[in-house]
Tab-separated table of C-alpha atoms in Angstrom:
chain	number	residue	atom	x	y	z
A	17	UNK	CA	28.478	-16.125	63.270
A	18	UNK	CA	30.133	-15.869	59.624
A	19	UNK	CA	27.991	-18.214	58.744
A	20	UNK	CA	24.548	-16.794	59.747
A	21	UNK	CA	26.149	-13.386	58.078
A	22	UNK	CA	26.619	-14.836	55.152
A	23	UNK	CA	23.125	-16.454	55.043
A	24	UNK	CA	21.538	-13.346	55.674
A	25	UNK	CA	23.425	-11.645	52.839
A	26	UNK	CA	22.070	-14.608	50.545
A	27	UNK	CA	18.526	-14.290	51.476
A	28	UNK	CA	18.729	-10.471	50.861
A	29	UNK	CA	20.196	-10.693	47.424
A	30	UNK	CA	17.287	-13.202	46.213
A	31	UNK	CA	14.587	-11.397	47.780
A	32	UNK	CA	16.329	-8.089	45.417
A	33	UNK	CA	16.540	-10.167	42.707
A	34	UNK	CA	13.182	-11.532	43.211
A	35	UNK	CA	11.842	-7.352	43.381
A	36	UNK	CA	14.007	-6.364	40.326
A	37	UNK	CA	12.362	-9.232	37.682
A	38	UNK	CA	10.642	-8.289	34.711
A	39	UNK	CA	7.035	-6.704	34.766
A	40	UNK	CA	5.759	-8.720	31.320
A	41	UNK	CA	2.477	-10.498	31.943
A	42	UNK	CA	3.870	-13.256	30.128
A	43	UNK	CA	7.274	-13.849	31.486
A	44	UNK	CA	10.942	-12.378	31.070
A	45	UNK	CA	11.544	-10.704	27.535
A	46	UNK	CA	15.214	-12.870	27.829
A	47	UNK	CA	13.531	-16.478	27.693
A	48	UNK	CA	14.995	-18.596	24.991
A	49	UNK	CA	12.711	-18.900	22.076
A	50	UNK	CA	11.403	-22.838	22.516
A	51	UNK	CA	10.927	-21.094	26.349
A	52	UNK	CA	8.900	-18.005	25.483
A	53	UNK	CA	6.564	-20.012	22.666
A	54	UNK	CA	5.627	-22.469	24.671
A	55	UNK	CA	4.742	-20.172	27.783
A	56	UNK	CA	3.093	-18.213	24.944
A	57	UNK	CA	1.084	-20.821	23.905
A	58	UNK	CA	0.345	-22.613	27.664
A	59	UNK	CA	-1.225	-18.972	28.515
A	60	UNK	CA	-2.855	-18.473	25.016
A	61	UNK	CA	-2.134	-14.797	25.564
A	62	UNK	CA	0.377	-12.637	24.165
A	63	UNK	CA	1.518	-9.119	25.064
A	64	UNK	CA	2.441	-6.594	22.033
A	65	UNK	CA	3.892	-3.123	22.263
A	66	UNK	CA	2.640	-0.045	20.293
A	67	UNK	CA	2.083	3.416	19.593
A	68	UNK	CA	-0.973	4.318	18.687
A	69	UNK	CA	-0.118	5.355	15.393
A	70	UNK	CA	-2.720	4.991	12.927
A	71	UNK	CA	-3.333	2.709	10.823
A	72	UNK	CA	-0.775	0.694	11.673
A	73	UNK	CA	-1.334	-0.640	15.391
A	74	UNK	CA	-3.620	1.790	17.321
A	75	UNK	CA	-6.156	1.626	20.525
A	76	UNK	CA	-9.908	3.047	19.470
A	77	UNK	CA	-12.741	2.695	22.069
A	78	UNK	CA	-10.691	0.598	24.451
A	79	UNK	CA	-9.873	-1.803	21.217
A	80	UNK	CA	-6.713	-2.779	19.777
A	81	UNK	CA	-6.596	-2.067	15.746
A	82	UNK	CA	-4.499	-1.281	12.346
A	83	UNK	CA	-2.870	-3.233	10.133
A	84	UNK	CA	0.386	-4.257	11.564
A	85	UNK	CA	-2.388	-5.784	14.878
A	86	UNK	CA	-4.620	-7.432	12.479
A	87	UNK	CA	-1.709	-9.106	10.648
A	88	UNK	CA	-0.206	-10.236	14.254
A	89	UNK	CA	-3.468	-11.262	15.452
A	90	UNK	CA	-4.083	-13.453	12.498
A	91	UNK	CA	-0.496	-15.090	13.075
A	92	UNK	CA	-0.719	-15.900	16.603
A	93	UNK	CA	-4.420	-17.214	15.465
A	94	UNK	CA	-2.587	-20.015	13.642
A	95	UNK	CA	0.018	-20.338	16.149
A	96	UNK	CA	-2.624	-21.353	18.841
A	97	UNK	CA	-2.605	-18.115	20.409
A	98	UNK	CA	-6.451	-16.412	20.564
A	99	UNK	CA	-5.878	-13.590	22.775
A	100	UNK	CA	-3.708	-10.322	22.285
A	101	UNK	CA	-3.362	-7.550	24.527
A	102	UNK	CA	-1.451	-4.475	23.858
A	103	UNK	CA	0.673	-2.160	25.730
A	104	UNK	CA	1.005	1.131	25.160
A	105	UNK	CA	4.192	2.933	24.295
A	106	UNK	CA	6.408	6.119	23.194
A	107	UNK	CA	7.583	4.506	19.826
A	108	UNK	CA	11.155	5.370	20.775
A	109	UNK	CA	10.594	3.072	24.092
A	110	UNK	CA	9.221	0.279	22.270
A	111	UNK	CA	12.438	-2.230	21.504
A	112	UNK	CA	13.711	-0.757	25.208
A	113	UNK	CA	10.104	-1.559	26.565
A	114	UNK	CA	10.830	-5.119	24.180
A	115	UNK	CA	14.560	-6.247	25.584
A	116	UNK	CA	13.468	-4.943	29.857
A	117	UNK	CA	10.016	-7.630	28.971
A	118	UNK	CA	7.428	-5.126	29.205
A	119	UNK	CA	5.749	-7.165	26.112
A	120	UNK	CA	6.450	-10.073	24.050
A	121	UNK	CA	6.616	-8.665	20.506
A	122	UNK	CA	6.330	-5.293	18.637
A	123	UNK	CA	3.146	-4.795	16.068
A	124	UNK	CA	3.520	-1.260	14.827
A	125	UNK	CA	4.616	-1.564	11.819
A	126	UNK	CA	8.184	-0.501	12.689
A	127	UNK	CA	10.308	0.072	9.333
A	128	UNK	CA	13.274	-2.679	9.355
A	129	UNK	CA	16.671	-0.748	9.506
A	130	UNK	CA	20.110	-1.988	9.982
A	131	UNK	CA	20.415	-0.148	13.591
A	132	UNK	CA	17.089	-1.708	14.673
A	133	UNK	CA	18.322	-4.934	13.818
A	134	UNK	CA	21.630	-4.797	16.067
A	135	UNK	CA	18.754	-4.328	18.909
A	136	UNK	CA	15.837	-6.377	18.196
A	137	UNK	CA	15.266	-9.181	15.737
A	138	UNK	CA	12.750	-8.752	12.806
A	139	UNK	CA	10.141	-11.192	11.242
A	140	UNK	CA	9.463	-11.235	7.850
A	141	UNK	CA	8.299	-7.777	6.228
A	142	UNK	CA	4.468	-7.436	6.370
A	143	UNK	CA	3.929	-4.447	4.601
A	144	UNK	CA	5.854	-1.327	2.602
A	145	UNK	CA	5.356	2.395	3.033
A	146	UNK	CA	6.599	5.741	1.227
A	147	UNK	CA	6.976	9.363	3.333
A	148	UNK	CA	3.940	11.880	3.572
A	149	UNK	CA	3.950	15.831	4.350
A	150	UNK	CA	1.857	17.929	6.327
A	151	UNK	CA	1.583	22.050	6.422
A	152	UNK	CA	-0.273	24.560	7.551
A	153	UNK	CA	-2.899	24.886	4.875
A	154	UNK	CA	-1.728	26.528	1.498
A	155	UNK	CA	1.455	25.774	2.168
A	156	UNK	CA	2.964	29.110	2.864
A	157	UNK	CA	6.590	28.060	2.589
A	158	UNK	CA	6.223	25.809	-0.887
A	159	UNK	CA	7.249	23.106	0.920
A	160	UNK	CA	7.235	20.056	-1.602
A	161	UNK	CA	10.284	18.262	-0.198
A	162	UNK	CA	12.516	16.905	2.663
A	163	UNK	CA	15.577	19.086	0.616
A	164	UNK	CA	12.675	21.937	0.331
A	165	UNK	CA	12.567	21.876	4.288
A	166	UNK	CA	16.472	21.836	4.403
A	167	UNK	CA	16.684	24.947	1.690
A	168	UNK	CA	14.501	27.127	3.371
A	169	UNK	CA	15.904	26.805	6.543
A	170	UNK	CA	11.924	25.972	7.700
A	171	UNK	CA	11.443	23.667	10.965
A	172	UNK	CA	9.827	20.065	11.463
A	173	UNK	CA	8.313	18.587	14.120
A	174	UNK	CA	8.845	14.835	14.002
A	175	UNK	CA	7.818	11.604	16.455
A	176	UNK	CA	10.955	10.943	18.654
A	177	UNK	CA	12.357	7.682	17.439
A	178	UNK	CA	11.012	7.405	14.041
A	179	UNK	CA	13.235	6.891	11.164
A	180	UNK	CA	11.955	10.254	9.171
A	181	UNK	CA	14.892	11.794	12.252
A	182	UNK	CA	17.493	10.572	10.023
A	183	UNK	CA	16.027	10.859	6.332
A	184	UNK	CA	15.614	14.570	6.818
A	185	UNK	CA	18.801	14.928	7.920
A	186	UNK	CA	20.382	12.961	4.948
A	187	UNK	CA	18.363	15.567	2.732
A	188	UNK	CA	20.194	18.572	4.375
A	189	UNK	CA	17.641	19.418	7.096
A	190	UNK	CA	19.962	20.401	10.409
A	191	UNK	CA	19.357	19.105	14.184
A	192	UNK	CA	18.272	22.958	14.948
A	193	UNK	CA	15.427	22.592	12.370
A	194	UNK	CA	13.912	19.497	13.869
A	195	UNK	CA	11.428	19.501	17.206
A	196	UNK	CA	10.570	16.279	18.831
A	197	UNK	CA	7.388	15.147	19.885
A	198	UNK	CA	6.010	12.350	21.870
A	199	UNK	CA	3.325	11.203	19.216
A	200	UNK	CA	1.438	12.516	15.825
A	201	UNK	CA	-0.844	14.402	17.334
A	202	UNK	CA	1.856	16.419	19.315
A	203	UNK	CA	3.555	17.109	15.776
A	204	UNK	CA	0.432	18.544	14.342
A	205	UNK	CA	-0.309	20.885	17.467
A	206	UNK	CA	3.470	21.719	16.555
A	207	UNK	CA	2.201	22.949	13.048
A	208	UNK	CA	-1.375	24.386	13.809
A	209	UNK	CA	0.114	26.798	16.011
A	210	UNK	CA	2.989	27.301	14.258
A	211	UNK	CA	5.839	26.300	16.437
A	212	UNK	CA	7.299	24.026	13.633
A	213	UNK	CA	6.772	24.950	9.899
A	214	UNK	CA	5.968	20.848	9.243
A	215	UNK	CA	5.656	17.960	9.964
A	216	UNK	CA	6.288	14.161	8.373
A	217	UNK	CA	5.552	10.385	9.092
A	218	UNK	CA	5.050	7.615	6.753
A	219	UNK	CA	2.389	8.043	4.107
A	220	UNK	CA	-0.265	6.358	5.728
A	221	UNK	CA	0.203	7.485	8.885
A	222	UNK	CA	0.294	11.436	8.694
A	223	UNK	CA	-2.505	10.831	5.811
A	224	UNK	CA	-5.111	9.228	7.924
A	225	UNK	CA	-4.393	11.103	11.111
A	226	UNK	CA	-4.892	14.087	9.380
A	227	UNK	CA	-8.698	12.944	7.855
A	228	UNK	CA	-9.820	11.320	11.189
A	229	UNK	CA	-8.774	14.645	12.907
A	230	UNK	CA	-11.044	16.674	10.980
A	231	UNK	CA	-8.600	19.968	11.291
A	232	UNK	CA	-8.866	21.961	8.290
A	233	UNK	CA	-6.388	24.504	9.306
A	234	UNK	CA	-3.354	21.802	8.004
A	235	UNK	CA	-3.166	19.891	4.688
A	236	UNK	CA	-1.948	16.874	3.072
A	237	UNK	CA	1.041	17.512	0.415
A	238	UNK	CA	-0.261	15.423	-2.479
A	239	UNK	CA	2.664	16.018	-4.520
A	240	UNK	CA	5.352	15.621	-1.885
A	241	UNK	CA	8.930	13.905	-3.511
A	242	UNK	CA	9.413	10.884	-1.994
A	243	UNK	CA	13.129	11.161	-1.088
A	244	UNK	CA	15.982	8.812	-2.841
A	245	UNK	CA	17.603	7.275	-0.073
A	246	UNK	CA	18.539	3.818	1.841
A	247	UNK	CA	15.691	2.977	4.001
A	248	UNK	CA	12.876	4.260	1.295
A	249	UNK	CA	11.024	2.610	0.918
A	250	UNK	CA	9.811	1.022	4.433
A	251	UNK	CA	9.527	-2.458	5.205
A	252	UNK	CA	7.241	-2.716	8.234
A	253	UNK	CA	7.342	-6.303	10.220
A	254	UNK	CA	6.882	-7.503	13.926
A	255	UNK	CA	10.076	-7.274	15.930
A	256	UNK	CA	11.350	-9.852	18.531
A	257	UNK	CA	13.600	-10.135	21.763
A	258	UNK	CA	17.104	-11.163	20.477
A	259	UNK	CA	16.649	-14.149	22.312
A	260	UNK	CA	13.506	-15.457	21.221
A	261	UNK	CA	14.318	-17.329	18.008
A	262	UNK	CA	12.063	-19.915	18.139
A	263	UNK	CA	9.399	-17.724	18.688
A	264	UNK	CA	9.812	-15.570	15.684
A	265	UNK	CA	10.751	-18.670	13.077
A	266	UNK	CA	7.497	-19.900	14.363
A	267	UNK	CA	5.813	-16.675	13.174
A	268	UNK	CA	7.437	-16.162	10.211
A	269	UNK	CA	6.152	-19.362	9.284
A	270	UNK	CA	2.963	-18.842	9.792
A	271	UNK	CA	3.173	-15.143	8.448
A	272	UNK	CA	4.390	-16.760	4.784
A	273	UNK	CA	1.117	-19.172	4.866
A	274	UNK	CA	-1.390	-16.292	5.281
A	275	UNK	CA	0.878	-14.051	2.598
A	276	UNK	CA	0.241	-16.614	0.311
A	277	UNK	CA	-3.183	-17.483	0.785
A	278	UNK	CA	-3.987	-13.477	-0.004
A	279	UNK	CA	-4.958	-13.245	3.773
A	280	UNK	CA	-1.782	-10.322	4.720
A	281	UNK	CA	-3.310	-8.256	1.489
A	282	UNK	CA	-7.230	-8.411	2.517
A	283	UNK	CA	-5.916	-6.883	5.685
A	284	UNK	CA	-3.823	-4.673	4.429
A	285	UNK	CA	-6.794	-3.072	1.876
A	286	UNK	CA	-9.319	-3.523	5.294
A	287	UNK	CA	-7.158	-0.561	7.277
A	288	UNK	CA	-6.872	1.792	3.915
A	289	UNK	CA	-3.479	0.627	2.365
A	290	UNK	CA	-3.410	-0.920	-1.144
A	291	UNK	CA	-3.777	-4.467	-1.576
A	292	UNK	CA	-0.891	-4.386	-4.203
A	293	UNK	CA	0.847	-0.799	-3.595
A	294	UNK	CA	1.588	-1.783	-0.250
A	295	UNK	CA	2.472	-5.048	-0.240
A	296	UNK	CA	5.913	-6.192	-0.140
A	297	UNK	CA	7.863	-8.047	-2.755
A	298	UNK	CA	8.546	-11.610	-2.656
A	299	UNK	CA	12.344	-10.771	-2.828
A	300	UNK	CA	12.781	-8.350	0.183
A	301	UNK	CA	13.498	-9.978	3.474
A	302	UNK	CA	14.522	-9.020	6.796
A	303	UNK	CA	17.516	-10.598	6.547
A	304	UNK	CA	18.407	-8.486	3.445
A	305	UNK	CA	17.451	-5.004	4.836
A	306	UNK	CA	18.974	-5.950	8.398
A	307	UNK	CA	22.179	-6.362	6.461
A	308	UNK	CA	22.036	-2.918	4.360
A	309	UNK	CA	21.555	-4.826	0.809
A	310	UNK	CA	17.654	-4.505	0.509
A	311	UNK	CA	17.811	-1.296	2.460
């Protein structure tokens, strides 16, 4: 009778464990690297995570774009890999949604900072960014500055997990001044209707949301001051499951091939960065701003 108890109990806790396993279309974010690449490359489909954040990885008429997607695309290309989907994400969720396997890799252009790195693992930087302002237009509060924001006491609304959380801060700026939000356009509904005084994201990013948007009642901040600080400027790169070596070396290798071979810049310049402003040095790697000495 034990017996047959104990048997039951068995069958119960794999039929749990069975329910509980990962929800990735192309097999558990914990595989080993040589495991994942290989699966990868059997299925000729990979799964990224992003955040719809233009133009770095963003979904337009049911089609996956930006920079940080072409660049991936044209990796996995040379890796064997023809097809990649995307999934959809908070940008805070995306290394959670990475490590629980809800996709294979991260292509947003996600800045490489030493906490990042203790949770995910990096490939080699694709591109580099600076920080961009928007305000209602004129600018009633002079706002020229992350220190400006701090001084005058005024309130931002910034995208929950991005890394502008902690550079205001550093400036001065207090937890009280800052209002989350779930995405860029959420930030400027924040500032149209005045419920936060700003609102800031990398260069690119606030800059061409704003133009495609068409709203005329917020402006750019052309002369914004880039602030002095570790982690400015950004290096954006893919980011990997801990365990997935392999799979990343892999990449990277490919990655320095189309770098060389100008490929990384004509994508760069096709999604509105500069070919040469936004390219990253041949000295910065992840390894360096992972460890705080390139940050």
């Amino acid at each position: 009778m034990k017996k047959l108890l104990l048997m039951a109990v068995f069958c119960f806790s794999l039929i749990l464990l069975a329910a509980c396993g990962s929800d990735d279309a192309s097999g558990d974010g914990g595989d080993s690297g040589e495991d994942k690449l290989a699966k990868l490359k059997d299925k000729g489909t990979v799964t990224v995570g992003f955040a719809n954040e233009k133009p770095y990885a963003y979904q337009e008429d049911g089609e996956l774009k930006g920079a940080a997607v072409d660049i991936a695309t044209a990796v996995f290309k040379e890796m064997g890999i023809d097809n990649v989907e995307g999934k959809l994400s908070d940008f805070g969720q995306l290394i959670p949604g990475l490590n629980a396997g809800k996709f294979d890799v991260i292509t947003a252009g996600m800045a490489i900072n030493p906490d990042r790195c203790e949770n995910a693992d990096f490939g080699e930087p694709e591109m580099m960014y600076g920080e961009g302002l928007i305000v209602q237009k004129g600018n009633p509060k002079d706002l020229h500055s992350y220190k400006d924001i701090a001084e005058s006491g005024a309130s931002v609304s910034i995208m929950s997990g991005a890394t502008e959380n902690e550079y205001v801060k550093h400036e001065g700026v207090k937890d009280d001044q800052i209002q989350p939000a779930s995405d860029i356009p959420a930030t400027f509904s924040a500032v149209e209707s005045g419920r936060a005084d700003a609102t800031t994201g990398t260069e690119m990013t606030v800059k061409m949301a704003l133009e495609s948007s068409g709203n005329e009642k917020l402006e750019f901040v052309d002369d914004f001051e880039q602030p002095d600080i570790e982690g400015t400027p950004s290096y954006g790169a893919a980011a990997f499951h801990k365990n997935n070596d392999a799979l990343r070396e892999a990449y990277n290798e490919q990655l320095a091939k189309l770098k060389e071979d100008g490929t990384v810049k004509e994508l760069l310049e096709a999604n509105g960065f500069s070919a040469e402003g936004n390219s990253v040095p041949a000295d910065i790697t992840a390894e360096g701003v992972c460890s705080g000495e390139q940050y």
